[in-house]
Amino acid sequence: MNFNHILGLFLCTLFAGLPVQSQTDLDHIPGLRYGKLPNGLRYFIKDIDEPTAQTTMRLYLNVGAHHQDSSQLELAHFTEHMAFKPTKHIPKSIKDEAQLQRLGMNIRDISGTTSNQYTRYDFNIPTHNMQAFEMGLRWFRDIATNLQLTDRYINQERGSVLQEYLMGNQENWAYFKAQKNLEAKMFPFRSSFDDFLTHIKHFSPQDLKRFYKKWYRPDLMNVMIVGNIEAPAEIEKRIKAVFRGLPKPNTSYPVVDIHQAHQSCAPEFKVQQWDNGFKTTKKEDASFFWYIRQPQLVNRLHTKEGFQDYVAFQLISQILSKRYLEMEMESPLFSAHIGAKDTYTYGGNPFSLELSFTAPIAQREQAFGLMVQKILQLKRDGVYQNELEKVKKIYLSEIPIAKQVYWNGELFNYALKNEMLFPYRKEGLLTWIQELSVEELNVYCTEFLSSLPQDIGIIAPKGSKALQYSEEEVRQWIVEAYKQPVEAYQAPKIIEELYTKKEKEHLKEVTYTKVKPTIPDTEEFILANGLRIIMKAFQPSAGVEANSLTIQGWTTKGASCFPDQDYYSALNAPSLVHYKAIKGFSKRELDRFKENNGILNSNAYIDYYESSVQVKGDLSSAEELVQIISLYFQPVHIENATVEAWKEETLAARSEEKSLQADFQNAIRHSVEDRAIPPLFNFRSLKGKEALEGILKTNAQKSYQIYNQLFSSPQDWTFLITGNMAIQEIIPLVQTYLGNIPQKETKQSDCSSIHHSPGFSFQGPKKQTVYSATPMENVMYQASYYRGHSNTKNRWKETLNLEVFSELTEIMLKRLRHEKGFSIYNYGTYGHYNFDEQRHQFSFLITCQPDELIPIQKEIGLIIKELKQGKITREYFLRAKEKISMKYASDNLRKHRTMQQLLFEHLRYEQDWKNLNLYQNFINTLTVEDMISMANTYFQDNNKVEVIMRGEERL
C-alpha cells in the first residue's frame, strides 16, 4: 500500500467521525417513505405526483475508487462490471434481452457507473410492473452479496474494462496517464496509473474478492425507488423482506473521508513528467494546476446556509472561468485551455478552486501575472450584474424540471453526499438564487479568494526545465504575482446590434412570390433575389429545443464545382474566411453577441456535393438569428496576416485533436471512394490526420475565391426555417435581411446535381489494413455491405427494413460479449441510407484486442450464416421491431431536431414526403421472412468491404 493511502487512512481514522446528518425534515415530505434496516441498509421510496412512464430503481453504495488500496487500482469499477455477469439468482445475467423483453424493458433500462466516491446501479422498470420490480430487487440482492467472482468471468471482463478506458483516451494516453499520476500525488486515496494496462490484464482475482468482501456491505448501501408508486407500504415491505437477510457487519467500516484527509495534509507541491506524445515545438510548455482550498464548505453542506455557500462558490467559479476564457481568446500566450473549476462538483475531489493553464516556461512570469490578475480583480471589485445574471440563468436551467429526475438527484445528494435536501424547488434555494444580489455575491468573492493557492501541480514534457522547478521558487513566483498592481477589470465589449439604424433604413422588405409547397403544412416563398424559403411552424415535442428556432440553408454546389487540387481549399474556406472578422466584427465579438442573445450555434461548411449555413437559438431572438445568417453572405477579401494567423492557430488546434476514430472513418470513406464527409448533427467537418494535412494543402487565395463564388448566388440557395413561430412575424425579417443579399453573376459551371454516384462503383470483396502512427493497444474493425438502390419510390421502405435488420443483428452480436466472453466494449451494427452516394449500407463495427479479431470475424460469419438460413429467434425479431418502431413514434418524430432532419432530407434530396404515420405502419408489417431476405440480399462477397486499423504491423 502506498504512503499516500496509508496517510489518508490514518488521518480519516484519527479525525473523522460519522457524518452529521442533513437537517432536512424527511417526515414532512409528501409521498416519501424511508427507513434503515438493522443491518444498516437505508431505503427511500418517493411517490411522484406527475405521470411517469417508468419507475426508477437504484442501488447506491458509498464506495468508489477512493476505497481501493494500491493493489486494487480500478477494481471498484471492475466490480461494477461484474454485476452484469451471471449472478446467483439471475443465471443468464441481467443483460439477457429476452428476459428484459418479457418485463417490458430493454438493455437501455439497466446501467452502472462508478465514481471516486460511490457506485450506482440502475434498473428502470415500467410503472406498476411488480414482476419487473421483483427482478430489480433480486438483482440488487445479488449485487450485495452474490456476485460470481470466478476466474472465468474475471478474465472475460479484463479486456472490456481496458477497451472502455482506451476508448477516447488512447490517442493521448501518455498525457492522460500523467494527469492521473499528478492527481494521485496531489490528493489522498489515489494510486499511480503507470502500470494500469498491465495491472488490469494481470491483477489477482483475490484482490477483487478482497475489495468486494470489505466494501460491499449493507451499511454502505442505499436503495431508492422513485416514480408513480401505487402501494408504497407494499414496496417498503418487499424491500425489507429482500434485504433484511443481509448479515449485519461485525465491525464498523473504515471512514474514507477525502475532505478531512486533505484538510489535515500540508500544502502539496508535485511535479509530473509527461513521457511522450508531445510536439517538439511544445517541449518547453508546462501545465500548471493551482488549488485554493475551501475546507469550510464541506462541513456545512447539510445545512441550508452551508448549501447556499456551496452554490455561491459554484457561481463564482463559473464567472472566473468565463473571464479566463475571455483572456484565452485575447492572449496568444496560453497554448492550451485555461480555466477555473470547482473540484468537488467536477471530479469528486476535496473542495478547492482549481486554476489551470498551459504556457511556455520562458513566459512563465507573464502567465502567472495574468492568472493572478483575474483573481485579484474579482476579489477587489467583485462581479458585474450581467455576469451574475448569466451564471444564475445557467445554474437554474440545469435544475431538472421533471420531478422524477429532480427527486432522484435530491435523494442521492442527501443520502450519499450529506447535502441539504430541498423538498420544494420554488421555495428556499431557487428563490434565494433568483434574489441573490451582486453585493451579496461579492462578499463571497472576498471569502473564497482570500488565500493564495495552497496546492500546486505541474505537468511538463520529458526534458523540460519545468521538471526541475523547486517548491520554494514556484511559490515565490506566485507571491510576486499577487503583489502586482491590480488593474481595473475591463468587461468584454458586447455588440448590441449587427446592423446600425442607418443600415437598417437602407434595407427594404423585398417582394416575394408565394408558391405551392411540396410538403403539407408548410409555406414556401421565392424572394426577389431568387432565394427559396420553406417555413414549417409547429410545436415540437417537449425538450430543450421545444422553444428554439432553426434556420438551415444549403446549395447543391460545393467542392465538386472546382478542380480536385482545390478540394481542401474549398473545405477550409469557411473556417479561414470567418477566422477574424465578418462585416467588421471579430470572431470573438460575434461569439459574445451569440451568447448574449441565446444563439446556441451557427456555422457554415463547404463539402463535396453541397455548401450549407445554419443557426439555432431561442425563438425570442428571431431577428438576431436571421441577421447572423445574412452575415455569411457578405463579400470577403483576403488579408495575408489573417491567413497566416489562421493557419498557425488551426494547425496547433488540429494537432491537439488527435482522433483514431476519425482516422479510421476517413480510411473507410476512402476505401469506397466516398467524397462526401458524413454529417454529424447536420454539420460536416473533416477531422483527424487528414484535416491536419488539408490545412497544409489549402491555398488561401483559392479559398476566398471559392467562398465568394458559392456564397454570393442567393438564387442557388434554399432555406428551411422551423420552430414554434408565427410565420407572419418571421417573413418580414427574411425579406429584410435575406432578401437584400445581392444576386451576382458567376462564371462557374452548373455542377449541382442530386444524383452524384452510381451507388457502388467496384466489385468486392475488398479488404484493407491501415496503420496508425499512434500506438494502439487494440484494433478497430469494420465490415460493410453496400447496395445501390435505384427505386427511389420505395427507398424509404428499404431503409426502415434495413434499420430493423440492423437492430436484430446487433442483438445477436451482443452474444460475443455476454455469452462468448469476448473482451469487447465498443461494438455494434449500423444500417442506413447514404443520400450523398445513393446507396444503402450495413456495417459491423468492433473494437477489440488484436488476438481476438480473427475469432470475432469467425463469430460474425456464424451470425451471417444463421440470418441467411432463417435461424432467427422470434423474440429477438419482435424486440428489434419494437425499438425501431419507437424511434418513429409521433412524439419522437416531432422533436425539433428530428423534424428538421426529415424536412431537410425531403427538400435537399428530392425525396417523396411521407405522412409521419406511415413509418410505424410499415415497420409493423415487417416479418421474419423480410429479415431473411435482407440477409441474403446484403451479405454477399461482391458487396463487402473490410477495413482494419492497427497501431503496428502484426498478425
PDB file of N, CA, C and O in Angstrom, residues 812 815 844 858-872 932 935-936 939:
ATOM      1  N   MET A 812     -28.051 -10.074 -31.844  1.00  0.00           N
ATOM      2  CA  MET A 812     -27.312 -11.331 -31.977  1.00  0.00           C
ATOM      3  C   MET A 812     -25.820 -11.117 -31.736  1.00  0.00           C
ATOM      4  O   MET A 812     -25.137 -11.982 -31.170  1.00  0.00           O
ATOM      5  N   ARG A 815     -24.069 -11.405 -28.169  1.00  0.00           N
ATOM      6  CA  ARG A 815     -23.669 -12.671 -27.553  1.00  0.00           C
ATOM      7  C   ARG A 815     -22.148 -12.815 -27.542  1.00  0.00           C
ATOM      8  O   ARG A 815     -21.615 -13.599 -26.747  1.00  0.00           O
ATOM      9  N   PHE A 844     -20.841  -3.923 -39.588  1.00  0.00           N
ATOM     10  CA  PHE A 844     -20.440  -4.392 -38.272  1.00  0.00           C
ATOM     11  C   PHE A 844     -19.261  -3.525 -37.833  1.00  0.00           C
ATOM     12  O   PHE A 844     -18.320  -3.318 -38.611  1.00  0.00           O
ATOM     13  N   LYS A 858     -14.839 -14.829 -37.234  1.00  0.00           N
ATOM     14  CA  LYS A 858     -15.494 -16.124 -37.428  1.00  0.00           C
ATOM     15  C   LYS A 858     -16.888 -16.129 -36.805  1.00  0.00           C
ATOM     16  O   LYS A 858     -17.834 -16.671 -37.383  1.00  0.00           O
ATOM     17  N   GLU A 859     -17.023 -15.508 -35.620  1.00  0.00           N
ATOM     18  CA  GLU A 859     -18.334 -15.438 -34.968  1.00  0.00           C
ATOM     19  C   GLU A 859     -19.304 -14.601 -35.791  1.00  0.00           C
ATOM     20  O   GLU A 859     -20.490 -14.930 -35.893  1.00  0.00           O
ATOM     21  N   ILE A 860     -18.817 -13.516 -36.377  1.00  0.00           N
ATOM     22  CA  ILE A 860     -19.666 -12.697 -37.241  1.00  0.00           C
ATOM     23  C   ILE A 860     -20.119 -13.528 -38.441  1.00  0.00           C
ATOM     24  O   ILE A 860     -21.275 -13.451 -38.880  1.00  0.00           O
ATOM     25  N   GLY A 861     -19.205 -14.345 -38.963  1.00  0.00           N
ATOM     26  CA  GLY A 861     -19.559 -15.226 -40.073  1.00  0.00           C
ATOM     27  C   GLY A 861     -20.668 -16.189 -39.699  1.00  0.00           C
ATOM     28  O   GLY A 861     -21.577 -16.464 -40.502  1.00  0.00           O
ATOM     29  N   LEU A 862     -20.642 -16.704 -38.457  1.00  0.00           N
ATOM     30  CA  LEU A 862     -21.693 -17.608 -37.993  1.00  0.00           C
ATOM     31  C   LEU A 862     -23.036 -16.877 -37.868  1.00  0.00           C
ATOM     32  O   LEU A 862     -24.093 -17.441 -38.188  1.00  0.00           O
ATOM     33  N   ILE A 863     -23.004 -15.624 -37.394  1.00  0.00           N
ATOM     34  CA  ILE A 863     -24.235 -14.831 -37.281  1.00  0.00           C
ATOM     35  C   ILE A 863     -24.841 -14.613 -38.668  1.00  0.00           C
ATOM     36  O   ILE A 863     -26.051 -14.753 -38.868  1.00  0.00           O
ATOM     37  N   ILE A 864     -23.986 -14.276 -39.629  1.00  0.00           N
ATOM     38  CA  ILE A 864     -24.462 -14.069 -41.001  1.00  0.00           C
ATOM     39  C   ILE A 864     -25.096 -15.345 -41.546  1.00  0.00           C
ATOM     40  O   ILE A 864     -26.171 -15.320 -42.166  1.00  0.00           O
ATOM     41  N   LYS A 865     -24.454 -16.488 -41.284  1.00  0.00           N
ATOM     42  CA  LYS A 865     -24.974 -17.768 -41.765  1.00  0.00           C
ATOM     43  C   LYS A 865     -26.342 -18.060 -41.153  1.00  0.00           C
ATOM     44  O   LYS A 865     -27.267 -18.501 -41.858  1.00  0.00           O
ATOM     45  N   GLU A 866     -26.487 -17.805 -39.858  1.00  0.00           N
ATOM     46  CA  GLU A 866     -27.770 -18.043 -39.187  1.00  0.00           C
ATOM     47  C   GLU A 866     -28.866 -17.161 -39.785  1.00  0.00           C
ATOM     48  O   GLU A 866     -29.992 -17.619 -40.012  1.00  0.00           O
ATOM     49  N   LEU A 867     -28.548 -15.903 -40.027  1.00  0.00           N
ATOM     50  CA  LEU A 867     -29.539 -14.986 -40.591  1.00  0.00           C
ATOM     51  C   LEU A 867     -29.963 -15.425 -41.990  1.00  0.00           C
ATOM     52  O   LEU A 867     -31.159 -15.409 -42.336  1.00  0.00           O
ATOM     53  N   LYS A 868     -29.010 -15.837 -42.794  1.00  0.00           N
ATOM     54  CA  LYS A 868     -29.315 -16.240 -44.169  1.00  0.00           C
ATOM     55  C   LYS A 868     -30.138 -17.529 -44.191  1.00  0.00           C
ATOM     56  O   LYS A 868     -30.968 -17.746 -45.084  1.00  0.00           O
ATOM     57  N   GLN A 869     -29.921 -18.373 -43.181  1.00  0.00           N
ATOM     58  CA  GLN A 869     -30.652 -19.649 -43.125  1.00  0.00           C
ATOM     59  C   GLN A 869     -31.974 -19.517 -42.370  1.00  0.00           C
ATOM     60  O   GLN A 869     -32.715 -20.493 -42.259  1.00  0.00           O
ATOM     61  N   GLY A 870     -32.253 -18.322 -41.857  1.00  0.00           N
ATOM     62  CA  GLY A 870     -33.517 -18.111 -41.166  1.00  0.00           C
ATOM     63  C   GLY A 870     -33.538 -18.567 -39.727  1.00  0.00           C
ATOM     64  O   GLY A 870     -34.616 -18.727 -39.140  1.00  0.00           O
ATOM     65  N   LYS A 871     -32.364 -18.764 -39.131  1.00  0.00           N
ATOM     66  CA  LYS A 871     -32.312 -19.169 -37.723  1.00  0.00           C
ATOM     67  C   LYS A 871     -32.412 -17.915 -36.853  1.00  0.00           C
ATOM     68  O   LYS A 871     -31.444 -17.467 -36.231  1.00  0.00           O
ATOM     69  N   ILE A 872     -33.595 -17.359 -36.827  1.00  0.00           N
ATOM     70  CA  ILE A 872     -33.850 -16.082 -36.155  1.00  0.00           C
ATOM     71  C   ILE A 872     -34.839 -16.302 -35.015  1.00  0.00           C
ATOM     72  O   ILE A 872     -35.943 -16.820 -35.230  1.00  0.00           O
ATOM     73  N   ILE A 932     -34.796 -12.472 -43.425  1.00  0.00           N
ATOM     74  CA  ILE A 932     -34.031 -13.480 -44.166  1.00  0.00           C
ATOM     75  C   ILE A 932     -33.676 -12.954 -45.549  1.00  0.00           C
ATOM     76  O   ILE A 932     -32.549 -13.118 -46.036  1.00  0.00           O
ATOM     77  N   ALA A 935     -30.837 -10.485 -45.296  1.00  0.00           N
ATOM     78  CA  ALA A 935     -29.553 -11.155 -45.084  1.00  0.00           C
ATOM     79  C   ALA A 935     -28.996 -11.700 -46.389  1.00  0.00           C
ATOM     80  O   ALA A 935     -27.802 -11.546 -46.689  1.00  0.00           O
ATOM     81  N   ASN A 936     -29.824 -12.337 -47.181  1.00  0.00           N
ATOM     82  CA  ASN A 936     -29.364 -12.930 -48.433  1.00  0.00           C
ATOM     83  C   ASN A 936     -29.092 -11.877 -49.503  1.00  0.00           C
ATOM     84  O   ASN A 936     -28.294 -12.108 -50.421  1.00  0.00           O
ATOM     85  N   PHE A 939     -25.648  -9.699 -47.540  1.00  0.00           N
ATOM     86  CA  PHE A 939     -24.431 -10.425 -47.178  1.00  0.00           C
ATOM     87  C   PHE A 939     -23.903 -11.232 -48.356  1.00  0.00           C
ATOM     88  O   PHE A 939     -23.969 -12.465 -48.401  1.00  0.00           O
TER      89      PHE A 939
END
